[in-house]
Amino acid sequence: MRRWERRLRNWSGLVLATFICLHLVNHSAGLISLAAMEQIRLVVATVWRSIPGTVVLYSALIVHFVLALMSLYRRTTLRTPLWEGAQLWLGLSILPLLSGHIAATRGAWWVLGNTIDYEGVIAGLWSNPWLLSKQLLLVVIV
């Protein structure tokens, strides 16, 4: 792998890991209350929904995904150890699993100006077993 690719992968991975950790900490505040989740969400959303935060986050997501596709394209064979194949398959499944969540939350905020709070997201997930299973699978993979 080229040096610049390794650096891009590391930086994009760090940005995504930071977002994921903050997001999961926000979810874990639900053990306290919905109000606690909302308070943390407002702080975290201020950072990630700003123009620089949005550019950094989505750039990292796209760069990380494209680098994974490039590494797959460069392979001379698809014969890999089980763990490497699982890592590739699971990593490439994140974006398709995540797209509906992004559209329903960030898309609703950006396109329609609607802010969906945690109560709305949780109600939506619990009312649709398919969406709930996709979100749970996404959390396990990530």
Short mmCIF file of C-alpha atoms in Angstrom, two decimals:
data_model
loop_
_atom_site.label_atom_id
_atom_site.label_comp_id
_atom_site.label_asym_id
_atom_site.label_seq_id
_atom_site.Cartn_x
_atom_site.Cartn_y
_atom_site.Cartn_z
CA MET A 1 0.00 0.00 0.00
CA ARG A 2 1.27 3.44 -0.80
CA ARG A 3 2.30 5.73 2.03
CA TRP A 4 -0.34 8.39 1.25
CA GLU A 5 -3.06 5.73 1.17
CA ARG A 6 -2.02 4.43 4.58
CA ARG A 7 -2.11 7.96 5.99
CA LEU A 8 -5.51 8.66 4.44
CA ARG A 9 -6.86 5.37 5.78
CA ASN A 10 -5.52 6.13 9.27
CA TRP A 11 -6.86 9.70 9.35
CA SER A 12 -10.24 8.77 7.93
CA GLY A 13 -10.44 5.84 10.34
CA LEU A 14 -9.64 8.10 13.29
CA VAL A 15 -12.33 10.59 12.27
CA LEU A 16 -14.88 7.80 11.88
CA ALA A 17 -13.84 6.16 15.17
CA THR A 18 -14.22 9.51 16.96
CA PHE A 19 -17.69 9.99 15.52
CA ILE A 20 -18.73 6.42 16.33
CA CYS A 21 -17.46 6.62 19.91
CA LEU A 22 -19.28 9.90 20.52
CA HIS A 23 -22.41 8.51 18.89
CA LEU A 24 -22.35 5.36 21.03
CA VAL A 25 -21.66 7.38 24.19
CA ASN A 26 -24.70 9.43 23.24
CA HIS A 27 -26.76 6.25 22.86
CA SER A 28 -25.52 4.89 26.16
CA ALA A 29 -26.86 8.01 27.88
CA GLY A 30 -30.23 6.39 27.25
CA LEU A 31 -29.49 4.24 30.27
CA ILE A 32 -29.99 7.44 32.26
CA SER A 33 -32.88 9.02 30.35
CA LEU A 34 -34.12 10.29 27.00
CA ALA A 35 -33.46 13.82 28.25
CA ALA A 36 -29.79 12.95 28.85
CA MET A 37 -29.56 11.55 25.31
CA GLU A 38 -31.06 14.73 23.89
CA GLN A 39 -28.71 17.00 25.85
CA ILE A 40 -25.65 15.14 24.59
CA ARG A 41 -27.08 14.99 21.06
CA LEU A 42 -27.43 18.75 20.96
CA VAL A 43 -23.76 19.22 21.87
CA VAL A 44 -22.50 16.53 19.49
CA ALA A 45 -24.75 17.73 16.64
CA THR A 46 -23.33 21.24 16.99
CA VAL A 47 -19.91 19.85 16.06
CA TRP A 48 -20.81 17.32 13.38
CA ARG A 49 -23.57 19.35 11.70
CA SER A 50 -21.38 22.40 11.30
CA ILE A 51 -20.00 22.91 7.81
CA PRO A 52 -16.43 21.88 8.76
CA GLY A 53 -17.73 18.90 10.78
CA THR A 54 -19.92 17.75 7.92
CA VAL A 55 -17.12 18.06 5.37
CA VAL A 56 -14.65 16.19 7.60
CA LEU A 57 -17.11 13.43 8.56
CA TYR A 58 -18.49 12.66 5.10
CA SER A 59 -15.09 13.02 3.46
CA ALA A 60 -13.69 10.49 5.92
CA LEU A 61 -16.58 8.12 5.23
CA ILE A 62 -16.16 8.33 1.46
CA VAL A 63 -12.35 8.15 1.55
CA HIS A 64 -12.37 5.12 3.85
CA PHE A 65 -14.90 3.32 1.67
CA VAL A 66 -13.08 4.13 -1.58
CA LEU A 67 -9.75 2.98 -0.13
CA ALA A 68 -11.37 -0.33 0.84
CA LEU A 69 -12.68 -0.74 -2.71
CA MET A 70 -9.24 0.10 -4.11
CA SER A 71 -7.57 -2.51 -1.93
CA LEU A 72 -10.14 -5.07 -3.09
CA TYR A 73 -9.58 -4.09 -6.72
CA ARG A 74 -5.79 -4.51 -6.41
CA ARG A 75 -6.05 -8.06 -5.15
CA THR A 76 -4.84 -10.69 -7.56
CA THR A 77 -7.08 -13.31 -5.99
CA LEU A 78 -10.12 -13.37 -3.77
CA ARG A 79 -8.66 -16.23 -1.77
CA THR A 80 -8.06 -14.77 1.65
CA PRO A 81 -7.85 -15.96 5.20
CA LEU A 82 -11.28 -16.15 6.80
CA TRP A 83 -10.66 -13.18 9.10
CA GLU A 84 -9.53 -10.96 6.18
CA GLY A 85 -12.53 -11.92 4.07
CA ALA A 86 -14.86 -11.24 6.99
CA GLN A 87 -13.20 -7.88 7.60
CA LEU A 88 -13.66 -6.87 3.95
CA TRP A 89 -17.23 -8.13 3.73
CA LEU A 90 -18.29 -6.53 7.02
CA GLY A 91 -16.51 -3.27 6.24
CA LEU A 92 -18.15 -2.97 2.83
CA SER A 93 -21.57 -3.73 4.31
CA ILE A 94 -21.47 -0.69 6.63
CA LEU A 95 -22.30 1.94 4.02
CA PRO A 96 -25.39 0.16 2.62
CA LEU A 97 -26.65 -0.52 6.16
CA LEU A 98 -25.95 3.06 7.20
CA SER A 99 -27.52 4.80 4.20
CA GLY A 100 -31.11 4.52 5.45
CA HIS A 101 -30.16 5.85 8.88
CA ILE A 102 -28.34 8.81 7.30
CA ALA A 103 -31.29 9.56 5.02
CA ALA A 104 -33.83 9.38 7.83
CA THR A 105 -31.88 11.53 10.29
CA ARG A 106 -29.36 13.80 8.55
CA GLY A 107 -31.36 13.90 5.32
CA ALA A 108 -34.54 14.94 7.10
CA TRP A 109 -32.62 17.69 8.89
CA TRP A 110 -30.73 18.93 5.83
CA VAL A 111 -33.42 18.69 3.13
CA LEU A 112 -36.60 19.25 5.14
CA GLY A 113 -35.28 21.22 8.09
CA ASN A 114 -36.78 18.64 10.47
CA THR A 115 -34.79 17.71 13.53
CA ILE A 116 -35.62 14.20 14.60
CA ASP A 117 -35.02 13.71 18.29
CA TYR A 118 -34.15 10.44 19.99
CA GLU A 119 -37.76 9.79 20.93
CA GLY A 120 -38.72 9.85 17.24
CA VAL A 121 -35.81 7.67 16.16
CA ILE A 122 -36.43 5.10 18.89
CA ALA A 123 -40.16 5.01 18.17
CA GLY A 124 -39.45 4.54 14.46
CA LEU A 125 -36.98 1.72 15.09
CA TRP A 126 -39.18 -0.14 17.55
CA SER A 127 -42.19 0.09 15.26
CA ASN A 128 -40.34 -1.55 12.36
CA PRO A 129 -38.57 -4.86 13.13
CA TRP A 130 -36.66 -4.77 9.83
CA LEU A 131 -35.16 -1.33 10.56
CA LEU A 132 -34.40 -2.36 14.13
CA SER A 133 -32.55 -5.49 13.00
CA LYS A 134 -30.56 -3.49 10.43
CA GLN A 135 -29.53 -0.95 13.10
CA LEU A 136 -28.57 -3.65 15.57
CA LEU A 137 -26.50 -5.41 12.91
CA LEU A 138 -24.83 -2.09 12.06
CA VAL A 139 -23.90 -1.47 15.69
CA VAL A 140 -22.44 -4.97 16.00
CA ILE A 141 -20.40 -4.60 12.80
CA VAL A 142 -19.10 -1.16 13.66
#
